[in-house]
């Protein structure tokens, strides 16, 4: 069994930073010891390799619970495969993804799960799990939710947006939530009022307003807040846990915060694009705004402060990416002359850890909170803890050695995602990944890729550990 020692680093967890040496035996972390102790010296002497982490952070690998690899959307597919997407994730210090299996109308959940396994199995560089998108609520699919849970998929995403595609009625949501309440599963919600939005979109197009910025203007924050509120009420009535995905608007956050204040099992995530980008990017000249089309849309800059505050107060518990890349050429271009035909989604799986560390550098987040929202809480929220999300004996050796003083500039020229633009082109970042281990295997080290396609394993997840 390979023995690795990570020496002299500052080990991060939700309780803060502690100086410790970390011993890895095979795929797992076996022990921590005080630097300079007899135990640490003995480990180093007998190790196959010692990583010098002095002046560096040693943190649990990032967990991105919201990705869409090779996802079908509007006649095309998101541009990253499970292979290219998990490789890019590893470059940025993310060692677990949870991707969405997408039920097509008229198909079963179990056939959908099989299909997503056939896309991912043997192709991932780091470990992965699945959520299930339920787009066809009927007696069969409700019953199949139980089989999904047995297969390690216990989070089910529904849409209040996209009528005619993924949209679920309040009645369908209620039925799925009742099943979730009965089984301990979590309902994840895309909360935007799609029925109203479609009318605003039709009106804009009829008035000849076709530019990408219209994508943002026809999906106002009020319609995210309204749907968020409605989802919370449906969850309350059924007793279902609710996890609001990609929350973007201050008004929606207020709804989540109010529900949490009552003790309801309501949680929410946001994404780096809502913390760093804004409606101004959607309004870039020409067709460039198409790069920034995702739903919910980027909001006016004023929302960003509320989102950072929500992360500090835990009204926002998780930061995921909603990584769903479409190339500018040939894919985003499908919407030239009609913003409603621009594929929805942005690349980001590679840069989440860095963008959040930038938040630490800017004083928005503490170090402890960085690790918590990027790794530990995602693990606990989706039933992976303590196997993932913590540097502790017995945990998988998914470890990132991070240099907080390195500087880098984000760019499509240097990123590893299979997409022809960066949403953060030219953005300077303080901090950079130095080394990444996935279950004890070196994937990234010193600016080089050492990983292996197929190393990543499917994760059978347990129930959320936050429910009361
Ligand atoms: Zn998504």
Short mmCIF file of C-alpha atoms and ligand atoms in Angstrom, two decimals:
data_model
loop_
_atom_site.label_atom_id
_atom_site.label_comp_id
_atom_site.label_asym_id
_atom_site.label_seq_id
_atom_site.Cartn_x
_atom_site.Cartn_y
_atom_site.Cartn_z
CA UNK A 1 0.00 0.00 0.00
CA UNK A 2 1.35 3.41 -0.93
CA UNK A 3 2.15 5.67 2.03
CA UNK A 4 2.12 9.41 1.57
CA UNK A 5 2.84 12.12 4.10
CA UNK A 6 1.77 15.74 3.74
CA UNK A 7 4.07 17.66 5.98
CA UNK A 8 4.13 21.12 7.52
CA UNK A 9 0.82 22.41 6.18
CA UNK A 10 -2.10 24.16 7.78
CA UNK A 11 -5.01 21.69 7.80
CA UNK A 12 -8.36 23.42 7.21
CA UNK A 13 -11.78 22.34 8.44
CA UNK A 14 -15.04 24.09 9.39
CA UNK A 15 -13.55 24.66 12.83
CA UNK A 16 -10.58 26.53 11.42
CA UNK A 17 -6.90 25.90 10.71
CA UNK A 18 -4.57 23.57 12.61
CA UNK A 19 -0.92 22.78 11.97
CA UNK A 20 -0.71 19.04 11.33
CA UNK A 21 1.03 16.40 9.26
CA UNK A 22 -1.28 14.04 7.42
CA UNK A 23 -0.59 10.35 6.82
CA UNK A 24 -2.25 8.67 3.83
CA UNK A 25 -2.28 4.87 3.58
CA UNK A 26 -3.58 3.71 0.22
CA UNK A 27 -6.89 5.39 -0.54
CA UNK A 28 -7.55 6.75 2.94
CA UNK A 29 -6.29 9.20 5.49
CA UNK A 30 -5.01 7.13 8.39
CA UNK A 31 -3.76 9.69 10.92
CA UNK A 32 -2.84 13.26 11.75
CA UNK A 33 0.08 14.23 13.97
CA UNK A 34 1.66 17.37 15.36
CA UNK A 35 4.41 18.63 13.03
CA UNK A 36 7.84 17.75 14.41
CA UNK A 37 6.45 15.01 16.66
CA UNK A 38 8.07 11.60 16.86
CA UNK A 39 5.15 10.04 15.04
CA UNK A 40 5.36 12.53 12.19
CA UNK A 41 9.11 11.98 11.84
CA UNK A 42 8.64 8.21 11.74
CA UNK A 43 5.94 8.49 9.07
CA UNK A 44 8.13 10.69 6.91
CA UNK A 45 11.04 8.27 7.21
CA UNK A 46 8.93 5.33 6.04
CA UNK A 47 6.83 7.10 3.39
CA UNK A 48 6.86 6.49 -0.34
CA UNK A 49 6.56 10.21 -0.83
CA UNK A 50 6.52 13.31 1.36
CA UNK A 51 4.78 16.46 0.16
CA UNK A 52 6.15 19.65 1.65
CA UNK A 53 3.10 21.75 2.43
CA UNK A 54 4.77 24.43 4.51
CA UNK A 55 3.12 27.78 3.95
CA UNK A 56 0.24 25.96 2.25
CA UNK A 57 -3.28 24.97 3.17
CA UNK A 58 -4.24 21.31 3.30
CA UNK A 59 -7.97 20.98 2.75
CA UNK A 60 -10.53 18.34 1.88
CA UNK A 61 -11.09 18.12 -1.87
CA UNK A 62 -13.86 20.31 -3.18
CA UNK A 63 -17.33 18.85 -3.74
CA UNK A 64 -19.37 20.39 -6.55
CA UNK A 65 -22.92 19.16 -6.10
CA UNK A 66 -24.34 20.76 -9.25
CA UNK A 67 -22.83 19.86 -12.62
CA UNK A 68 -24.22 18.95 -16.04
CA UNK A 69 -21.73 16.94 -18.08
CA UNK A 70 -22.80 16.09 -21.65
CA UNK A 71 -26.32 17.17 -20.84
CA UNK A 72 -28.90 17.34 -23.65
CA UNK A 73 -30.38 20.83 -24.01
CA UNK A 74 -32.28 22.31 -26.93
CA UNK A 75 -30.93 19.90 -29.53
CA UNK A 76 -27.31 20.11 -28.41
CA UNK A 77 -25.17 18.79 -25.51
CA UNK A 78 -23.15 20.59 -22.88
CA UNK A 79 -19.56 20.57 -24.09
CA UNK A 80 -17.77 18.73 -21.28
CA UNK A 81 -17.91 14.95 -21.14
CA UNK A 82 -17.59 13.20 -17.80
CA UNK A 83 -13.93 12.73 -18.67
CA UNK A 84 -13.06 16.31 -19.63
CA UNK A 85 -15.31 17.78 -16.96
CA UNK A 86 -13.93 15.75 -14.06
CA UNK A 87 -10.39 16.41 -15.26
CA UNK A 88 -11.05 20.14 -15.26
CA UNK A 89 -12.64 19.80 -11.82
CA UNK A 90 -9.49 18.15 -10.51
CA UNK A 91 -7.29 20.93 -11.91
CA UNK A 92 -9.26 23.32 -9.73
CA UNK A 93 -9.20 21.23 -6.56
CA UNK A 94 -12.62 19.61 -6.86
CA UNK A 95 -12.45 15.86 -6.23
CA UNK A 96 -16.14 14.96 -6.21
CA UNK A 97 -18.99 16.01 -8.46
CA UNK A 98 -22.67 15.23 -8.21
CA UNK A 99 -24.18 15.40 -11.67
CA UNK A 100 -27.81 15.32 -12.75
CA UNK A 101 -29.35 12.34 -14.52
CA UNK A 102 -32.13 13.81 -16.66
CA UNK A 103 -35.39 11.91 -17.06
CA UNK A 104 -36.86 12.54 -20.50
CA UNK A 105 -40.65 12.62 -20.59
CA UNK A 106 -42.04 9.16 -21.23
CA UNK A 107 -39.01 7.33 -19.84
CA UNK A 108 -38.48 5.78 -16.42
CA UNK A 109 -36.17 6.96 -13.65
CA UNK A 110 -34.31 3.66 -13.55
CA UNK A 111 -33.68 3.63 -17.31
CA UNK A 112 -32.45 7.21 -16.91
CA UNK A 113 -30.08 6.21 -14.13
CA UNK A 114 -28.71 3.36 -16.30
CA UNK A 115 -28.18 5.80 -19.15
CA UNK A 116 -26.22 8.21 -16.97
CA UNK A 117 -24.12 5.37 -15.58
CA UNK A 118 -23.24 4.39 -19.12
CA UNK A 119 -22.05 7.96 -19.79
CA UNK A 120 -20.01 8.27 -16.61
CA UNK A 121 -18.82 4.84 -15.53
CA UNK A 122 -15.19 4.26 -16.45
CA UNK A 123 -14.82 7.80 -17.74
CA UNK A 124 -14.38 9.92 -14.62
CA UNK A 125 -11.08 11.17 -13.24
CA UNK A 126 -12.53 11.87 -9.76
CA UNK A 127 -15.44 10.40 -7.82
CA UNK A 128 -19.00 11.18 -8.78
CA UNK A 129 -22.58 10.72 -7.73
CA UNK A 130 -25.95 11.50 -9.26
CA UNK A 131 -29.08 13.45 -8.48
CA UNK A 132 -32.18 12.62 -10.49
CA UNK A 133 -34.18 15.18 -12.47
CA UNK A 134 -37.82 14.12 -12.35
CA UNK A 135 -39.64 15.56 -15.34
CA UNK A 136 -42.48 13.04 -15.56
CA UNK A 137 -44.39 12.66 -12.30
CA UNK A 138 -46.65 9.61 -12.33
CA UNK A 139 -47.32 6.54 -10.20
CA UNK A 140 -44.38 4.68 -11.74
CA UNK A 141 -41.81 7.41 -11.29
CA UNK A 142 -42.99 8.13 -7.73
CA UNK A 143 -42.55 4.45 -6.88
CA UNK A 144 -39.18 4.41 -8.64
CA UNK A 145 -37.91 7.18 -6.36
CA UNK A 146 -37.55 4.44 -3.73
CA UNK A 147 -35.36 2.33 -6.02
CA UNK A 148 -33.25 5.39 -6.79
CA UNK A 149 -32.70 5.93 -3.08
CA UNK A 150 -31.56 2.30 -2.74
CA UNK A 151 -29.12 2.98 -5.59
CA UNK A 152 -27.61 5.95 -3.76
CA UNK A 153 -29.61 8.69 -5.46
CA UNK A 154 -31.72 10.41 -2.84
CA UNK A 155 -32.06 13.92 -4.17
CA UNK A 156 -34.61 14.72 -6.84
CA UNK A 157 -34.62 17.91 -8.83
CA UNK A 158 -37.75 19.55 -10.17
CA UNK A 159 -38.38 22.66 -12.22
CA UNK A 160 -40.85 25.47 -11.79
CA UNK A 161 -39.29 26.88 -15.00
CA UNK A 162 -39.12 25.63 -18.61
CA UNK A 163 -42.80 24.89 -19.40
CA UNK A 164 -43.09 22.07 -21.92
CA UNK A 165 -39.65 20.70 -21.08
CA UNK A 166 -38.88 20.06 -17.42
CA UNK A 167 -41.68 22.10 -15.89
CA UNK A 168 -43.68 20.49 -13.09
CA UNK A 169 -47.06 21.78 -11.91
CA UNK A 170 -47.61 22.59 -8.26
CA UNK A 171 -49.65 19.40 -8.03
CA UNK A 172 -46.81 17.29 -9.43
CA UNK A 173 -44.36 18.97 -7.08
CA UNK A 174 -46.68 18.26 -4.18
CA UNK A 175 -46.84 14.56 -5.06
CA UNK A 176 -43.05 14.23 -5.34
CA UNK A 177 -42.55 16.16 -2.13
CA UNK A 178 -44.94 13.84 -0.30
CA UNK A 179 -42.77 10.91 -1.46
CA UNK A 180 -39.65 12.75 -0.32
CA UNK A 181 -41.19 13.38 3.09
CA UNK A 182 -42.01 9.69 3.38
CA UNK A 183 -38.55 8.47 2.35
CA UNK A 184 -36.17 11.10 3.75
CA UNK A 185 -35.12 12.23 0.29
CA UNK A 186 -34.52 15.87 -0.63
CA UNK A 187 -36.36 17.81 -3.32
CA UNK A 188 -34.06 20.18 -5.17
CA UNK A 189 -35.85 23.04 -6.86
CA UNK A 190 -35.17 25.29 -9.81
CA UNK A 191 -37.33 28.11 -8.51
CA UNK A 192 -38.41 30.52 -11.22
CA UNK A 193 -41.98 31.12 -12.34
CA UNK A 194 -41.62 29.72 -15.86
CA UNK A 195 -45.24 30.30 -16.88
CA UNK A 196 -44.96 34.04 -16.28
CA UNK A 197 -41.43 34.20 -17.71
CA UNK A 198 -42.57 32.64 -20.99
CA UNK A 199 -45.10 35.46 -21.40
CA UNK A 200 -42.43 38.10 -20.78
CA UNK A 201 -40.14 36.38 -23.29
CA UNK A 202 -42.88 36.25 -25.94
CA UNK A 203 -43.66 39.93 -25.39
CA UNK A 204 -40.01 40.95 -25.69
CA UNK A 205 -39.56 38.99 -28.91
CA UNK A 206 -42.79 40.46 -30.34
CA UNK A 207 -41.36 43.92 -29.63
CA UNK A 208 -38.20 43.02 -31.55
CA UNK A 209 -36.03 42.82 -28.44
CA UNK A 210 -33.74 39.90 -29.27
CA UNK A 211 -30.37 40.64 -27.60
CA UNK A 212 -28.89 38.43 -24.86
CA UNK A 213 -29.57 41.04 -22.16
CA UNK A 214 -33.29 40.33 -22.66
CA UNK A 215 -32.67 36.93 -21.12
CA UNK A 216 -32.02 38.72 -17.84
CA UNK A 217 -34.75 41.34 -18.21
CA UNK A 218 -37.48 38.76 -18.90
CA UNK A 219 -36.61 36.72 -15.80
CA UNK A 220 -36.91 39.34 -13.03
CA UNK A 221 -35.82 38.57 -9.46
CA UNK A 222 -39.42 38.82 -8.25
CA UNK A 223 -40.32 35.71 -10.25
CA UNK A 224 -37.47 33.80 -8.59
CA UNK A 225 -38.62 35.00 -5.17
CA UNK A 226 -42.24 34.07 -5.88
CA UNK A 227 -41.33 30.55 -6.98
CA UNK A 228 -38.96 30.14 -4.04
CA UNK A 229 -41.75 31.12 -1.68
CA UNK A 230 -44.19 28.74 -3.36
CA UNK A 231 -41.70 25.86 -3.15
CA UNK A 232 -41.17 26.58 0.53
CA UNK A 233 -44.91 26.51 1.18
CA UNK A 234 -45.35 23.24 -0.74
CA UNK A 235 -42.47 21.76 1.25
CA UNK A 236 -44.01 22.94 4.49
CA UNK A 237 -47.40 21.45 3.67
CA UNK A 238 -45.88 18.08 2.77
CA UNK A 239 -43.07 18.02 5.35
CA UNK A 240 -40.52 17.59 2.58
CA UNK A 241 -36.96 18.86 2.85
CA UNK A 242 -36.22 21.49 0.21
CA UNK A 243 -32.90 22.45 -1.34
CA UNK A 244 -33.11 25.51 -3.60
CA UNK A 245 -30.54 25.28 -6.38
CA UNK A 246 -28.55 28.18 -7.85
CA UNK A 247 -30.20 30.94 -5.83
CA UNK A 248 -29.34 34.26 -7.47
CA UNK A 249 -31.61 37.01 -6.15
CA UNK A 250 -31.66 38.90 -2.88
CA UNK A 251 -35.46 38.57 -2.71
CA UNK A 252 -35.28 34.78 -3.03
CA UNK A 253 -32.66 34.66 -0.29
CA UNK A 254 -35.03 36.56 1.99
CA UNK A 255 -37.64 33.82 1.46
CA UNK A 256 -35.12 31.10 2.32
CA UNK A 257 -33.89 32.99 5.39
CA UNK A 258 -37.45 33.47 6.65
CA UNK A 259 -38.21 29.76 6.26
CA UNK A 260 -34.99 28.77 7.99
CA UNK A 261 -35.85 31.08 10.87
CA UNK A 262 -38.96 28.98 11.48
CA UNK A 263 -36.83 25.83 11.63
CA UNK A 264 -38.10 24.38 8.37
CA UNK A 265 -35.75 22.01 6.49
CA UNK A 266 -34.99 24.53 3.75
CA UNK A 267 -31.51 24.95 2.30
CA UNK A 268 -30.04 26.84 -0.60
CA UNK A 269 -26.92 27.07 -2.71
CA UNK A 270 -25.56 29.86 -4.84
CA UNK A 271 -22.92 29.78 -7.58
CA UNK A 272 -19.75 31.80 -8.24
CA UNK A 273 -21.27 33.48 -11.29
CA UNK A 274 -23.86 35.17 -9.08
CA UNK A 275 -21.12 36.34 -6.72
CA UNK A 276 -18.82 37.75 -9.41
CA UNK A 277 -20.79 38.49 -12.59
CA UNK A 278 -23.84 40.62 -13.24
CA UNK A 279 -26.50 41.80 -15.67
CA UNK A 280 -23.80 44.11 -17.07
CA UNK A 281 -22.09 41.02 -18.52
CA UNK A 282 -25.32 39.92 -20.20
CA UNK A 283 -25.49 43.42 -21.69
CA UNK A 284 -22.02 43.25 -23.26
CA UNK A 285 -22.00 44.63 -26.79
CA UNK A 286 -22.82 42.54 -29.85
CA UNK A 287 -23.66 38.97 -29.09
CA UNK A 288 -21.01 38.52 -26.39
CA UNK A 289 -23.65 38.55 -23.65
CA UNK A 290 -24.65 35.06 -24.83
CA UNK A 291 -21.63 33.71 -22.94
CA UNK A 292 -23.39 34.72 -19.73
CA UNK A 293 -26.82 33.24 -20.42
CA UNK A 294 -27.81 30.85 -17.64
CA UNK A 295 -30.97 30.48 -15.57
CA UNK A 296 -31.69 32.09 -13.24
CA UNK A 297 -29.96 34.97 -15.01
CA UNK A 298 -27.10 37.07 -13.73
CA UNK A 299 -28.54 39.84 -11.56
CA UNK A 300 -27.72 43.51 -11.11
CA UNK A 301 -24.50 43.90 -9.13
CA UNK A 302 -26.38 45.01 -5.98
CA UNK A 303 -27.43 41.42 -5.30
CA UNK A 304 -23.86 40.21 -4.79
CA UNK A 305 -23.41 41.70 -1.32
CA UNK A 306 -26.53 39.92 -0.07
CA UNK A 307 -25.31 36.60 -1.43
CA UNK A 308 -21.92 36.89 0.27
CA UNK A 309 -23.72 37.80 3.49
CA UNK A 310 -26.04 34.81 3.06
CA UNK A 311 -22.98 32.58 2.82
CA UNK A 312 -21.63 34.01 6.06
CA UNK A 313 -24.93 33.59 7.91
CA UNK A 314 -25.54 30.06 6.51
CA UNK A 315 -28.82 31.04 4.86
CA UNK A 316 -26.80 29.93 1.83
CA UNK A 317 -25.19 26.65 2.83
CA UNK A 318 -23.35 25.55 -0.30
CA UNK A 319 -21.60 26.97 -3.35
CA UNK A 320 -21.87 24.81 -6.46
CA UNK A 321 -21.19 25.78 -10.06
CA UNK A 322 -24.18 24.65 -12.15
CA UNK A 323 -21.40 23.85 -14.63
CA UNK A 324 -23.17 23.50 -17.98
CA UNK A 325 -20.78 24.70 -20.69
CA UNK A 326 -21.78 25.52 -24.23
CA UNK A 327 -19.20 26.77 -26.70
CA UNK A 328 -19.66 30.29 -27.97
CA UNK A 329 -19.08 29.16 -31.52
CA UNK A 330 -21.86 26.95 -32.94
CA UNK A 331 -23.67 26.44 -29.61
CA UNK A 332 -24.34 29.84 -28.03
CA UNK A 333 -24.62 31.11 -31.61
CA UNK A 334 -27.85 29.12 -32.00
CA UNK A 335 -29.48 32.10 -30.31
CA UNK A 336 -28.27 34.87 -32.61
CA UNK A 337 -31.31 37.00 -33.36
CA UNK A 338 -33.40 35.27 -30.66
CA UNK A 339 -32.10 35.28 -27.09
CA UNK A 340 -34.61 32.58 -26.10
CA UNK A 341 -32.72 30.08 -28.29
CA UNK A 342 -29.34 30.59 -26.58
CA UNK A 343 -28.45 27.37 -24.73
CA UNK A 344 -28.69 28.06 -20.99
CA UNK A 345 -25.54 27.43 -19.03
CA UNK A 346 -22.04 28.55 -18.19
CA UNK A 347 -18.71 26.81 -17.56
CA UNK A 348 -17.28 26.91 -14.04
CA UNK A 349 -16.40 23.54 -12.52
CA UNK A 350 -12.68 24.33 -12.64
CA UNK A 351 -12.74 27.65 -10.82
CA UNK A 352 -15.10 27.32 -7.87
CA UNK A 353 -12.42 26.72 -5.25
CA UNK A 354 -10.29 29.60 -6.56
CA UNK A 355 -13.18 32.06 -6.81
CA UNK A 356 -14.21 31.25 -3.25
CA UNK A 357 -10.64 31.62 -2.04
CA UNK A 358 -10.68 35.00 -3.73
CA UNK A 359 -13.64 35.72 -1.46
CA UNK A 360 -11.40 34.82 1.49
CA UNK A 361 -8.69 37.13 0.17
CA UNK A 362 -11.27 39.91 -0.19
CA UNK A 363 -12.54 39.45 3.37
CA UNK A 364 -15.97 38.10 2.36
CA UNK A 365 -15.47 34.62 3.84
CA UNK A 366 -13.34 33.11 6.60
CA UNK A 367 -10.99 30.24 5.79
CA UNK A 368 -13.19 27.93 7.83
CA UNK A 369 -16.28 29.00 5.92
CA UNK A 370 -14.50 28.52 2.58
CA UNK A 371 -13.94 24.85 3.38
CA UNK A 372 -17.41 24.48 4.80
CA UNK A 373 -19.39 25.82 1.82
CA UNK A 374 -17.11 24.19 -0.75
CA UNK A 375 -16.61 20.75 0.75
CA UNK A 376 -17.85 19.83 4.24
CA UNK A 377 -21.46 21.01 3.94
CA UNK A 378 -21.91 19.56 0.44
CA UNK A 379 -20.70 16.22 1.86
CA UNK A 380 -23.12 16.34 4.76
CA UNK A 381 -26.00 17.72 2.71
CA UNK A 382 -25.82 14.89 0.21
CA UNK A 383 -24.87 11.93 2.38
CA UNK A 384 -21.13 11.63 1.73
CA UNK A 385 -19.77 12.64 5.12
CA UNK A 386 -17.40 11.61 6.76
CA UNK A 387 -16.08 9.68 3.78
CA UNK A 388 -15.74 13.03 1.99
CA UNK A 389 -15.58 16.63 3.12
CA UNK A 390 -13.06 16.41 5.99
CA UNK A 391 -9.39 15.70 6.63
CA UNK A 392 -9.74 13.05 9.32
CA UNK A 393 -8.67 9.45 9.94
CA UNK A 394 -10.82 7.08 7.91
CA UNK A 395 -11.87 9.63 5.31
CA UNK A 396 -11.01 9.19 1.65
CA UNK A 397 -7.67 10.80 0.87
CA UNK A 398 -9.24 13.49 -1.35
CA UNK A 399 -6.82 16.24 -0.44
CA UNK A 400 -5.89 19.61 -1.91
CA UNK A 401 -2.62 21.35 -1.10
CA UNK A 402 -3.38 25.00 -1.84
CA UNK A 403 -0.92 27.86 -2.13
CA UNK A 404 -2.67 30.97 -0.81
CA UNK A 405 0.06 33.32 -2.05
CA UNK A 406 0.30 32.16 -5.66
CA UNK A 407 -1.39 34.37 -8.23
CA UNK A 408 -3.04 33.41 -11.48
CA UNK A 409 -5.24 34.92 -14.16
CA UNK A 410 -8.29 33.00 -15.33
CA UNK A 411 -8.47 32.53 -19.09
CA UNK A 412 -9.78 30.22 -21.79
CA UNK A 413 -6.18 30.00 -22.99
CA UNK A 414 -5.15 28.16 -19.82
CA UNK A 415 -8.27 26.48 -18.47
CA UNK A 416 -8.98 22.76 -18.94
CA UNK A 417 -12.73 22.80 -19.52
CA UNK A 418 -13.80 21.77 -23.02
CA UNK A 419 -15.26 25.15 -23.90
CA UNK A 420 -13.98 28.00 -26.04
CA UNK A 421 -14.43 30.87 -23.62
CA UNK A 422 -13.99 31.76 -19.97
CA UNK A 423 -16.73 33.62 -18.14
CA UNK A 424 -13.93 35.12 -16.03
CA UNK A 425 -11.48 35.99 -18.81
CA UNK A 426 -8.66 38.11 -17.38
CA UNK A 427 -9.78 37.93 -13.75
CA UNK A 428 -6.79 37.92 -11.38
CA UNK A 429 -6.98 35.40 -8.53
CA UNK A 430 -4.92 35.12 -5.37
CA UNK A 431 -4.29 31.45 -4.57
CA UNK A 432 -3.82 28.33 -6.64
CA UNK A 433 -3.99 24.57 -6.36
CA UNK A 434 -0.58 22.97 -5.97
CA UNK A 435 -1.40 19.29 -5.48
CA UNK A 436 -4.61 17.26 -5.68
CA UNK A 437 -5.10 13.71 -4.43
CA UNK A 438 -8.17 11.64 -5.25
CA UNK A 439 -8.45 8.62 -2.95
CA UNK A 440 -4.70 8.74 -2.39
CA UNK A 441 -3.78 9.01 -6.08
CA UNK A 442 -1.94 12.09 -7.29
CA UNK A 443 -4.09 13.78 -9.94
CA UNK A 444 -2.50 17.24 -10.11
CA UNK A 445 0.95 18.18 -8.89
CA UNK A 446 3.18 21.13 -9.67
CA UNK A 447 1.21 22.24 -12.69
CA UNK A 448 1.01 18.77 -14.25
CA UNK A 449 -1.77 16.27 -14.68
CA UNK A 450 -1.07 12.77 -13.35
CA UNK A 451 -4.63 11.46 -13.17
CA UNK A 452 -6.26 8.54 -14.88
CA UNK A 453 -9.57 8.32 -16.69
CA UNK A 454 -11.66 5.70 -14.93
CA UNK A 455 -10.08 6.27 -11.51
CA UNK A 456 -13.24 8.07 -10.40
CA UNK A 457 -15.78 5.81 -8.69
CA UNK A 458 -19.54 6.07 -8.40
CA UNK A 459 -20.60 7.13 -4.93
CA UNK A 460 -23.61 5.49 -3.33
CA UNK A 461 -24.85 8.34 -1.18
CA UNK A 462 -26.74 8.19 2.10
CA UNK A 463 -29.53 10.51 3.17
CA UNK A 464 -28.88 14.15 4.00
CA UNK A 465 -27.34 14.63 7.42
CA UNK A 466 -28.99 17.99 8.07
CA UNK A 467 -32.59 16.93 8.44
CA UNK A 468 -34.26 17.09 11.80
ZN1 LIG B 1 -28.36 23.13 -13.22
#
